[in-house]
PDB file of N, CA and C in Angstrom:
ATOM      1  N   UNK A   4     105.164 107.246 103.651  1.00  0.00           N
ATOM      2  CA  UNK A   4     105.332 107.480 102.233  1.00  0.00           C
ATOM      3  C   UNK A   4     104.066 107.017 101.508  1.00  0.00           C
ATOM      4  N   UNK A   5     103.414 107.897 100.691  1.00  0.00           N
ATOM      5  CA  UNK A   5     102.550 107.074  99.726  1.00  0.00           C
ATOM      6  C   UNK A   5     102.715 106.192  99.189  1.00  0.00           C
ATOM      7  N   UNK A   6     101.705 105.465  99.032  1.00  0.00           N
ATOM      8  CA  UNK A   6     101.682 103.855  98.281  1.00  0.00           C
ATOM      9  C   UNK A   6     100.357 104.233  97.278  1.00  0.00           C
ATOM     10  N   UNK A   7     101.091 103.538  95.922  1.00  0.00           N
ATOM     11  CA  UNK A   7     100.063 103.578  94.998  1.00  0.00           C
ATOM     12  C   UNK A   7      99.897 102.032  94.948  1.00  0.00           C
ATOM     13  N   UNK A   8      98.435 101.446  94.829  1.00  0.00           N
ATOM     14  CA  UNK A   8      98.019 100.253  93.985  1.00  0.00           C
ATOM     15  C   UNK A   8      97.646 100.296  93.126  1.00  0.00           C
ATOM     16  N   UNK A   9      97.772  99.269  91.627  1.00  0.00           N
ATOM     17  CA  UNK A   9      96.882  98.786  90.837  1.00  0.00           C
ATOM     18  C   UNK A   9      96.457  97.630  90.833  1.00  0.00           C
ATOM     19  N   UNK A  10      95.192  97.338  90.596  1.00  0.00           N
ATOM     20  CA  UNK A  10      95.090  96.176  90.069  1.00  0.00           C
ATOM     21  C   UNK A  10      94.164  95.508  88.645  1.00  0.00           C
ATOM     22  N   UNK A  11      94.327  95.000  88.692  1.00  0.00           N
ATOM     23  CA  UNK A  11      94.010  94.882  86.819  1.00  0.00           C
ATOM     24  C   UNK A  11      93.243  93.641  87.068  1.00  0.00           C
ATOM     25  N   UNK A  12      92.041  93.600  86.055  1.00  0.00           N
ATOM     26  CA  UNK A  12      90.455  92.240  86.436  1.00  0.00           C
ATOM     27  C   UNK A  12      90.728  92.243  84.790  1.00  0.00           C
ATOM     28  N   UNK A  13      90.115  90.969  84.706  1.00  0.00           N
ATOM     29  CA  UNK A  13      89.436  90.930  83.475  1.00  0.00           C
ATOM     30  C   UNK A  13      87.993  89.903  83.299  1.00  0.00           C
ATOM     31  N   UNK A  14      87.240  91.129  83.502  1.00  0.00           N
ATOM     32  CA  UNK A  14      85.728  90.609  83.225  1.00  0.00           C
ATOM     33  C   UNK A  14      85.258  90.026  82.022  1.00  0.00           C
ATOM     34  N   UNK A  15      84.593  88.796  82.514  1.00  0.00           N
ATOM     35  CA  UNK A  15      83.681  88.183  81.463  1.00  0.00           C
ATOM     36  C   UNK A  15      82.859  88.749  80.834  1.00  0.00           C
ATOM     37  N   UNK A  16      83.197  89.071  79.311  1.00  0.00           N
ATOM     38  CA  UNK A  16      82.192  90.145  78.528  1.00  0.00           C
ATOM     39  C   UNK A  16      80.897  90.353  79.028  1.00  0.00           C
ATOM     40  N   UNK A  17      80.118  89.271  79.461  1.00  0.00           N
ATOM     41  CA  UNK A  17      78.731  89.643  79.506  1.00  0.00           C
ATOM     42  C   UNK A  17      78.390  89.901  80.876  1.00  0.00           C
ATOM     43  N   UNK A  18      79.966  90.401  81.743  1.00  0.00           N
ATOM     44  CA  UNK A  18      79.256  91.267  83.025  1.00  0.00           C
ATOM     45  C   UNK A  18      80.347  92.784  82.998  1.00  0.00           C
ATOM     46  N   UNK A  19      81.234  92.457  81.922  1.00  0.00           N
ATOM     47  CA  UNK A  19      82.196  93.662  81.876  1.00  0.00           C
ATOM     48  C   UNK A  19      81.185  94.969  82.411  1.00  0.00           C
ATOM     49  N   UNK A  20      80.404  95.894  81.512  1.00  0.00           N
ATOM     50  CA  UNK A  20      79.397  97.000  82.304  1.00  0.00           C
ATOM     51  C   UNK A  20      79.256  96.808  83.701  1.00  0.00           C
ATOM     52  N   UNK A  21      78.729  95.669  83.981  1.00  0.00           N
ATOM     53  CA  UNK A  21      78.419  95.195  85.365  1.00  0.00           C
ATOM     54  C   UNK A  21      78.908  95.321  86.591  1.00  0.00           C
ATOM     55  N   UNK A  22      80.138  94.667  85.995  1.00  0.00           N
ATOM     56  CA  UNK A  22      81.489  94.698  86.885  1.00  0.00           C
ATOM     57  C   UNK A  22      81.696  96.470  86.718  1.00  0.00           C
ATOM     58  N   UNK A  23      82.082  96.703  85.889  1.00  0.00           N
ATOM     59  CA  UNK A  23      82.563  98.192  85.914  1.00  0.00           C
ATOM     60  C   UNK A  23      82.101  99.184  86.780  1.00  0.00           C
ATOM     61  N   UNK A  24      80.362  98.908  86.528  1.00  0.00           N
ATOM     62  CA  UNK A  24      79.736 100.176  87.963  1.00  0.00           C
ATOM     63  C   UNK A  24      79.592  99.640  89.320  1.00  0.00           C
ATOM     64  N   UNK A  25      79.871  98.375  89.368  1.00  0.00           N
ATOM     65  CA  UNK A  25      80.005  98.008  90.946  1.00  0.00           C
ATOM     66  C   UNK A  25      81.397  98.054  91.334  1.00  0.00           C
ATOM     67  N   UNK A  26      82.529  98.522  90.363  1.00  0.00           N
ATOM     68  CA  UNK A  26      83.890  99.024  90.964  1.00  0.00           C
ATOM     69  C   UNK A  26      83.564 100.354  91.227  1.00  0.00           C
ATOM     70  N   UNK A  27      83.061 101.075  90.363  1.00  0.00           N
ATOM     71  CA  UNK A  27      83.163 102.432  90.750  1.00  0.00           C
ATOM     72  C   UNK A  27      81.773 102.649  91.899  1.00  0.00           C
ATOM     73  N   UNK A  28      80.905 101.966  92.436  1.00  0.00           N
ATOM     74  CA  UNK A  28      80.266 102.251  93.452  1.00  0.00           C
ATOM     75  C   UNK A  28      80.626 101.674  94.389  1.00  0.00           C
ATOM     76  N   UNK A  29      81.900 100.524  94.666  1.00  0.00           N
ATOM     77  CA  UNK A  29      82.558 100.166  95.897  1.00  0.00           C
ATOM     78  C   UNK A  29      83.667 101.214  96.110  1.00  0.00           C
ATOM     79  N   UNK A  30      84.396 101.599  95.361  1.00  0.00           N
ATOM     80  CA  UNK A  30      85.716 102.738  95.724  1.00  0.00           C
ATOM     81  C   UNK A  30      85.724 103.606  94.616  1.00  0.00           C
ATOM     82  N   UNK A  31      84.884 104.824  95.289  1.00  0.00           N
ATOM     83  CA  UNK A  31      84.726 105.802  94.738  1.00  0.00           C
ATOM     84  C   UNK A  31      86.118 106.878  94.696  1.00  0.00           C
ATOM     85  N   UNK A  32      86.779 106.733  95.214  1.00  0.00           N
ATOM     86  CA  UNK A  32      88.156 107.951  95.404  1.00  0.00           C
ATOM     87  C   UNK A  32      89.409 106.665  95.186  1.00  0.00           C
ATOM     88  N   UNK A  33      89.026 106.169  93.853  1.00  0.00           N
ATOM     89  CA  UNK A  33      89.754 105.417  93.150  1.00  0.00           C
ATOM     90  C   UNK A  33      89.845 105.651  91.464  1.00  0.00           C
ATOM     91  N   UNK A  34      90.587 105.957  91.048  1.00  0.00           N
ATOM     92  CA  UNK A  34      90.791 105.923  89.106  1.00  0.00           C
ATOM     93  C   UNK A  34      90.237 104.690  88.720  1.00  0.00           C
ATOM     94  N   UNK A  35      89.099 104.267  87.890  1.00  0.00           N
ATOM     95  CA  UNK A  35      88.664 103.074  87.227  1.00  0.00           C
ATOM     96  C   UNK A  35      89.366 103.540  85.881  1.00  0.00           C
ATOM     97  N   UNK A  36      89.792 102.321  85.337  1.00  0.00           N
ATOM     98  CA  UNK A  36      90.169 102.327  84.053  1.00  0.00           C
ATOM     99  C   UNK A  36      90.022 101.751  83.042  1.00  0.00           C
ATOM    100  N   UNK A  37      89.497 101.539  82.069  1.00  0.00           N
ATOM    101  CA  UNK A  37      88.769 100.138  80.580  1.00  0.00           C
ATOM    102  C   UNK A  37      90.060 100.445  79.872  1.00  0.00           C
ATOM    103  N   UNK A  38      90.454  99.064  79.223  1.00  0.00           N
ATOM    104  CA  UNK A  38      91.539  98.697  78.441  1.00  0.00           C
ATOM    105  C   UNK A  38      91.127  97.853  77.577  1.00  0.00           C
ATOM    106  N   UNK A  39      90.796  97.816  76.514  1.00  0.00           N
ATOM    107  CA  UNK A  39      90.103  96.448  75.607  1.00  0.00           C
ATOM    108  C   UNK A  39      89.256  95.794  76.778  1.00  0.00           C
ATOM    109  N   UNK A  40      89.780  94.246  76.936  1.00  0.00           N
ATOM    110  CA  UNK A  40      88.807  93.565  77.781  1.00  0.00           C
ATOM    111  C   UNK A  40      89.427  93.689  79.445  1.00  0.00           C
ATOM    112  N   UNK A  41      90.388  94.475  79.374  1.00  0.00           N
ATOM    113  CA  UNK A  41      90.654  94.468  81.104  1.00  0.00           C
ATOM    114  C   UNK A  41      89.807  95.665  81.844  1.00  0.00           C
ATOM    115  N   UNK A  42      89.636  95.705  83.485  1.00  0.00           N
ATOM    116  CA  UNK A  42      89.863  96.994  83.765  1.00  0.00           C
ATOM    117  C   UNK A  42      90.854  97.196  85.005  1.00  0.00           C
ATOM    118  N   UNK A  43      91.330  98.145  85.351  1.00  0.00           N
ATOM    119  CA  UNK A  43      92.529  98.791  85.536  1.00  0.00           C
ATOM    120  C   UNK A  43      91.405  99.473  87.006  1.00  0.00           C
ATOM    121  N   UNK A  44      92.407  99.013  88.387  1.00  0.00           N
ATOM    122  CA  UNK A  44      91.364  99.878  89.745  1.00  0.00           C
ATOM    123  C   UNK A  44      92.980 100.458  89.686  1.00  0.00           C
ATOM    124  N   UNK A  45      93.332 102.063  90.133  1.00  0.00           N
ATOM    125  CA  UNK A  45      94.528 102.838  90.819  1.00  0.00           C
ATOM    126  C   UNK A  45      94.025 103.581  91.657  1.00  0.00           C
ATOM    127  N   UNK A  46      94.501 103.506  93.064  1.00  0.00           N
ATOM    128  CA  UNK A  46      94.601 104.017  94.366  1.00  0.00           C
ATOM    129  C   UNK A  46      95.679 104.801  94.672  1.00  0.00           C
ATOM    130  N   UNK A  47      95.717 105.941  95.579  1.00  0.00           N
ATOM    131  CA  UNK A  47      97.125 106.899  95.864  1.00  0.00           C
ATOM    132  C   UNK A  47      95.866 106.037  97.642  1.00  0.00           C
ATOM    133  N   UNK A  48      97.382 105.992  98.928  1.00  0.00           N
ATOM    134  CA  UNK A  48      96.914 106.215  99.795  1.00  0.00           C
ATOM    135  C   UNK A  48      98.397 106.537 100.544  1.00  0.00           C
ATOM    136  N   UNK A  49      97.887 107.400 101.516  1.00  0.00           N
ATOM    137  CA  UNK A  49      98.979 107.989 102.267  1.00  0.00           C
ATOM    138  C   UNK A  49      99.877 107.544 102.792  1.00  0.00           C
ATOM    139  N   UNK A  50      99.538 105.716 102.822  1.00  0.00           N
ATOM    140  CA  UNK A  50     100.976 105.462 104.229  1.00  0.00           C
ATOM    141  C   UNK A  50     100.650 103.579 103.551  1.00  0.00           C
ATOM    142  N   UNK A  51     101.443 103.252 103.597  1.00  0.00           N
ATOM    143  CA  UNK A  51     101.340 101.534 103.256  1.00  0.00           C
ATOM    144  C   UNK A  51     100.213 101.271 104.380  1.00  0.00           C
ATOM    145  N   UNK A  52     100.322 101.680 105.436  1.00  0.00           N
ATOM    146  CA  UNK A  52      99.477 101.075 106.956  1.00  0.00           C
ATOM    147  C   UNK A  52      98.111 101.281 105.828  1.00  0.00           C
ATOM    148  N   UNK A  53      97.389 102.614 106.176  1.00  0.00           N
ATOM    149  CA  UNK A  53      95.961 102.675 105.357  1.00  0.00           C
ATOM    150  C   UNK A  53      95.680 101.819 104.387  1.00  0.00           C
ATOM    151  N   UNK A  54      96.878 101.248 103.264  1.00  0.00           N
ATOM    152  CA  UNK A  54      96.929  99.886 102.532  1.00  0.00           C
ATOM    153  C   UNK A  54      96.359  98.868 102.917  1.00  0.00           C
ATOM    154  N   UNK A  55      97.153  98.191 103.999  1.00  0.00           N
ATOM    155  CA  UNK A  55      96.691  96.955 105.315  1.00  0.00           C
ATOM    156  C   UNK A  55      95.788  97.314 105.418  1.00  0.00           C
ATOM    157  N   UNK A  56      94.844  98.035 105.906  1.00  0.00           N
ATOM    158  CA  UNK A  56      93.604  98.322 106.557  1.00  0.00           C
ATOM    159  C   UNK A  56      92.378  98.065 105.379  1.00  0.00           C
ATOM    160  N   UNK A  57      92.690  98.975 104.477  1.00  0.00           N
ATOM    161  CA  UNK A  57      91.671  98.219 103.750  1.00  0.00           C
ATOM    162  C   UNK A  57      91.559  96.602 102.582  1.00  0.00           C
ATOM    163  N   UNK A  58      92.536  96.117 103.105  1.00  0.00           N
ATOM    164  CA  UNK A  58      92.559  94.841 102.199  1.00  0.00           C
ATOM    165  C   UNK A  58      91.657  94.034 102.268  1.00  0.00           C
ATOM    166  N   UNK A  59      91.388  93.701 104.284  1.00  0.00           N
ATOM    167  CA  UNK A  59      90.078  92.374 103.849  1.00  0.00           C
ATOM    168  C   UNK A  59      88.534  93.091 104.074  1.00  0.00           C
ATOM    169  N   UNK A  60      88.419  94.310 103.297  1.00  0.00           N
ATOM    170  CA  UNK A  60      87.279  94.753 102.935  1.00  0.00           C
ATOM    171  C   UNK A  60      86.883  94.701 101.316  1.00  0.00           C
ATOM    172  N   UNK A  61      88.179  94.631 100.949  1.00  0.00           N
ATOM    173  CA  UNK A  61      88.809  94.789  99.046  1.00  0.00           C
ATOM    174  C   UNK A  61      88.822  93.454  98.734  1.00  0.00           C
ATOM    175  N   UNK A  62      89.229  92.079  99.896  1.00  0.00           N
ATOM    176  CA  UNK A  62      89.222  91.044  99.911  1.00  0.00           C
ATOM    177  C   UNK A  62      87.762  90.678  99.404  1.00  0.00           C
ATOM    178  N   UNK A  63      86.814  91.057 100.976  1.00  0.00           N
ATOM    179  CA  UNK A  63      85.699  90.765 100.925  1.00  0.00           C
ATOM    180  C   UNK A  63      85.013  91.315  99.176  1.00  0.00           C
ATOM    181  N   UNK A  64      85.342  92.154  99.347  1.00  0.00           N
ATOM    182  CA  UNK A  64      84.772  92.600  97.789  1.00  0.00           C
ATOM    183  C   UNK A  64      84.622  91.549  96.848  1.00  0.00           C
ATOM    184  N   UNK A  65      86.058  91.434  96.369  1.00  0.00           N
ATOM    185  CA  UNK A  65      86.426  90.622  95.253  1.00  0.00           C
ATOM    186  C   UNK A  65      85.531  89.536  95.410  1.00  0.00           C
ATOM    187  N   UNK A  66      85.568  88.498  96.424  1.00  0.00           N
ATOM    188  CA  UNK A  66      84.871  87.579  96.807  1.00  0.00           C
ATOM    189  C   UNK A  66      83.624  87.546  95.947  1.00  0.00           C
ATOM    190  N   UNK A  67      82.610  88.247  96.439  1.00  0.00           N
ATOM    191  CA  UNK A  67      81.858  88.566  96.100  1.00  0.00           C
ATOM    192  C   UNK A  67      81.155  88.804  94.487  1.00  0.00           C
ATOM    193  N   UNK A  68      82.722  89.427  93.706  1.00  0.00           N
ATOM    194  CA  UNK A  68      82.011  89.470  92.685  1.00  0.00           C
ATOM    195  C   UNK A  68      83.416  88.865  91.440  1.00  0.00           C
ATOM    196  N   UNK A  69      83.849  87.842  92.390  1.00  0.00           N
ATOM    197  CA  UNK A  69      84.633  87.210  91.600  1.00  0.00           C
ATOM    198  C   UNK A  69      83.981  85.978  90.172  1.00  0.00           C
ATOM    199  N   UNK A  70      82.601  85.812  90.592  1.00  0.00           N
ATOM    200  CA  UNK A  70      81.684  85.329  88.982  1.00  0.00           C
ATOM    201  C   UNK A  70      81.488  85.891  88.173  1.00  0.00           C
ATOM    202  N   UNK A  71      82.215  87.283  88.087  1.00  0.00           N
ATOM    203  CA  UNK A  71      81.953  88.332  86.824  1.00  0.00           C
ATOM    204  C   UNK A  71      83.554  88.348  85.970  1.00  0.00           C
ATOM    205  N   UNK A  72      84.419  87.727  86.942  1.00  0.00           N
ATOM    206  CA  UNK A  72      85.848  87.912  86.441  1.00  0.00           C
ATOM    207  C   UNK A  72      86.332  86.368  85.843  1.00  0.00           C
ATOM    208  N   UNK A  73      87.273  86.427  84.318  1.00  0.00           N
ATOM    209  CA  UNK A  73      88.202  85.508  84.215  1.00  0.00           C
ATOM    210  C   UNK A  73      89.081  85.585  84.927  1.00  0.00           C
ATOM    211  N   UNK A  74      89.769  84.123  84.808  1.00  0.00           N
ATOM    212  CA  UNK A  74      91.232  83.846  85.345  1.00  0.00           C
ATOM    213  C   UNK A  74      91.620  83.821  84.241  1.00  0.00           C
ATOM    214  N   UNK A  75      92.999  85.038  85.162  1.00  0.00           N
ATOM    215  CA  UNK A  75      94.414  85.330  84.270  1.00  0.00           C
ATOM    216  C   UNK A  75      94.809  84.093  84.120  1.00  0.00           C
ATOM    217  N   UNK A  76      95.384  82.863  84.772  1.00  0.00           N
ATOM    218  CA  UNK A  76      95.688  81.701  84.472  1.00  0.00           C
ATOM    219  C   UNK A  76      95.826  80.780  85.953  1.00  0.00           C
ATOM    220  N   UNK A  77      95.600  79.739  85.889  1.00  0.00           N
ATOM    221  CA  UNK A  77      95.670  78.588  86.928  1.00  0.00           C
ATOM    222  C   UNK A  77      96.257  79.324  88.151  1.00  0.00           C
ATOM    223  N   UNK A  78      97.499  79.648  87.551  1.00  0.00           N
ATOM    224  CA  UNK A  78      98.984  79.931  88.689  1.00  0.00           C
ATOM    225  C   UNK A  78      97.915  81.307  89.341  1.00  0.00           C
ATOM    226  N   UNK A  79      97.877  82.454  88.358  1.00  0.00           N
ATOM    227  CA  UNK A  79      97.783  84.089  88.825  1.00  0.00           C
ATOM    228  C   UNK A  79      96.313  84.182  89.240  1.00  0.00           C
ATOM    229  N   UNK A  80      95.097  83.637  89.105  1.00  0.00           N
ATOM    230  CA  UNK A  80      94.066  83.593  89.587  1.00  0.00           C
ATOM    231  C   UNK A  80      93.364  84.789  88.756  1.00  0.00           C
ATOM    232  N   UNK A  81      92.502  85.754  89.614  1.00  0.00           N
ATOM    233  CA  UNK A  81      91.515  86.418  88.999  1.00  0.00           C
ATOM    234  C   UNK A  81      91.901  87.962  89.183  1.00  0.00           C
ATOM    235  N   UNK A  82      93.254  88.033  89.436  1.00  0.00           N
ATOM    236  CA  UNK A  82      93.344  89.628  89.523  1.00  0.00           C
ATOM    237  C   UNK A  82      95.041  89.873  89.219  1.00  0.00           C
ATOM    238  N   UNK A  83      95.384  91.131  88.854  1.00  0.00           N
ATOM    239  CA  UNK A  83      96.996  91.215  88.764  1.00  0.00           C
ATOM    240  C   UNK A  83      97.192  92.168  89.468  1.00  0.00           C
ATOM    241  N   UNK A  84      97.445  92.099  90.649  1.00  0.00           N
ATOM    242  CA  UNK A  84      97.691  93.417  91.753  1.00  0.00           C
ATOM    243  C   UNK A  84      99.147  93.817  91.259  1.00  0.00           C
ATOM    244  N   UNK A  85      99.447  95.367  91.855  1.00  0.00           N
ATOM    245  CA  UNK A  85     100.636  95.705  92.116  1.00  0.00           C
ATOM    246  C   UNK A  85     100.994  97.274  92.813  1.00  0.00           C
ATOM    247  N   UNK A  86     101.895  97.145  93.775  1.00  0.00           N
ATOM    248  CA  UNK A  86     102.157  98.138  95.099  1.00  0.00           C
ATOM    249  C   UNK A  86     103.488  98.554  94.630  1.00  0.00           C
ATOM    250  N   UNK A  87     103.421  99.752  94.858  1.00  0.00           N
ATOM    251  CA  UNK A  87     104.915 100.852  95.035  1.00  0.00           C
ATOM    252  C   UNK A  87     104.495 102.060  95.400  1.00  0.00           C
ATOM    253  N   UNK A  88     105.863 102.127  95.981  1.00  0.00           N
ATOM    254  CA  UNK A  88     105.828 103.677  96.776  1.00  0.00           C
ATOM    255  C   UNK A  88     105.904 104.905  96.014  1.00  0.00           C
ATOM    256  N   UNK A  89     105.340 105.662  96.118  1.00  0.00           N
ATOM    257  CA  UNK A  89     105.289 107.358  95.329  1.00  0.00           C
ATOM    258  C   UNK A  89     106.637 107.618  95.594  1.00  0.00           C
ATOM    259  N   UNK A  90     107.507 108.038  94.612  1.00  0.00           N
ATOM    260  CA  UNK A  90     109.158 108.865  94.964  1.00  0.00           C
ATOM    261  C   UNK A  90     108.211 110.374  95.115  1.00  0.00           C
ATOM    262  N   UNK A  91     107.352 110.353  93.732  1.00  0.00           N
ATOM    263  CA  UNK A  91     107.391 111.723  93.153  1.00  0.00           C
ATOM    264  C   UNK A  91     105.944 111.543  92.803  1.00  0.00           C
ATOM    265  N   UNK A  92     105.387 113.089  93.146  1.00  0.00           N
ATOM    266  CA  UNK A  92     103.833 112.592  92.005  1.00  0.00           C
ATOM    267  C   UNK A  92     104.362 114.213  90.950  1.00  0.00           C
ATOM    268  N   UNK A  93     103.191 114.447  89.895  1.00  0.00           N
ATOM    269  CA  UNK A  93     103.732 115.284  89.587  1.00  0.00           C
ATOM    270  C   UNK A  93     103.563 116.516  89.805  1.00  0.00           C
ATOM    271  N   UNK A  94     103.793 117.640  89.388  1.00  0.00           N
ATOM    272  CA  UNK A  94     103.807 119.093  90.317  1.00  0.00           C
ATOM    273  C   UNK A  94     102.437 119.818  90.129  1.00  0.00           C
ATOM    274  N   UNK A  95     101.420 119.451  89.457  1.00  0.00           N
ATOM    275  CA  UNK A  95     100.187 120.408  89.203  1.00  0.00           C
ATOM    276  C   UNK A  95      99.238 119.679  90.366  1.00  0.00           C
ATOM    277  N   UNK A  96      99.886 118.031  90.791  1.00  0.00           N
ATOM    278  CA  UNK A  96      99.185 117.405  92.080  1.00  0.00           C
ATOM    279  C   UNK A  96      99.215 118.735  93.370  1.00  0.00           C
ATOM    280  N   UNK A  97     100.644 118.614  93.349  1.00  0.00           N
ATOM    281  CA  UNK A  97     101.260 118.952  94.892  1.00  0.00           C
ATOM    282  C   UNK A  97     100.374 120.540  94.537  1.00  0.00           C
ATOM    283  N   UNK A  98      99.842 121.440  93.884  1.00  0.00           N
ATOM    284  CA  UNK A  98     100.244 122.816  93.505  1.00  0.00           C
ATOM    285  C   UNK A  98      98.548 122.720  93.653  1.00  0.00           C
ATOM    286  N   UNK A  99      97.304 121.563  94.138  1.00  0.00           N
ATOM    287  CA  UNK A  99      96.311 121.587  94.089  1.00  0.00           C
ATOM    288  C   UNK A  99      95.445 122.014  93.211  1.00  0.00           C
ATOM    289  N   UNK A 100      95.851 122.244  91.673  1.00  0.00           N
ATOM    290  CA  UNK A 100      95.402 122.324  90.308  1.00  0.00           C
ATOM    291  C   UNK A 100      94.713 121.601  89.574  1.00  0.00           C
TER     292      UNK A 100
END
């Protein structure tokens, strides 16, 4: 079953740009998204497994450019992930439009 992720950063103004084109030049066949001061990564991948597989590369990522990001707070750290399964996408997807 497809699995969609999001996850939601919120960059320190004075690397927000920064941060932004080194998301979209690490995962390119990903939706980037700007929200006021957040940004928004969404993934479609085919099977939860392909999920697992790329995490400690997404891991390694973050790592990396986790001095460009605030913390959401003490507890939630520097990112707000979240996973669910596709029931449905919508019909102009499936219809290759």
């Amino acid at each position: 079953m497809k699995t969609m992720t999001m996850v939601r950063f919120k960059p320190k103004p004075e690397y927000f740009d920064q941060f932004v084109d080194a998301l979209k030049l690490s995962v390119p066949n990903s939706y980037i998204l700007t929200r006021d001061e957040e940004v928004l990564e969404i993934w479609l991948k085919d099977s939860v497994d392909e999920l697992a597989e790329q995490q400690p590369s997404a891991l390694d990522w973050l790592d990396r450019h986790r001095y460009m990001l605030e913390k959401y707070s003490p507890e939630e750290g520097h990112t707000r992930p979240f996973t669910a399964f596709v029931e449905q996408e919508p019909s102009y997807i499936k219809r290759g439009n």
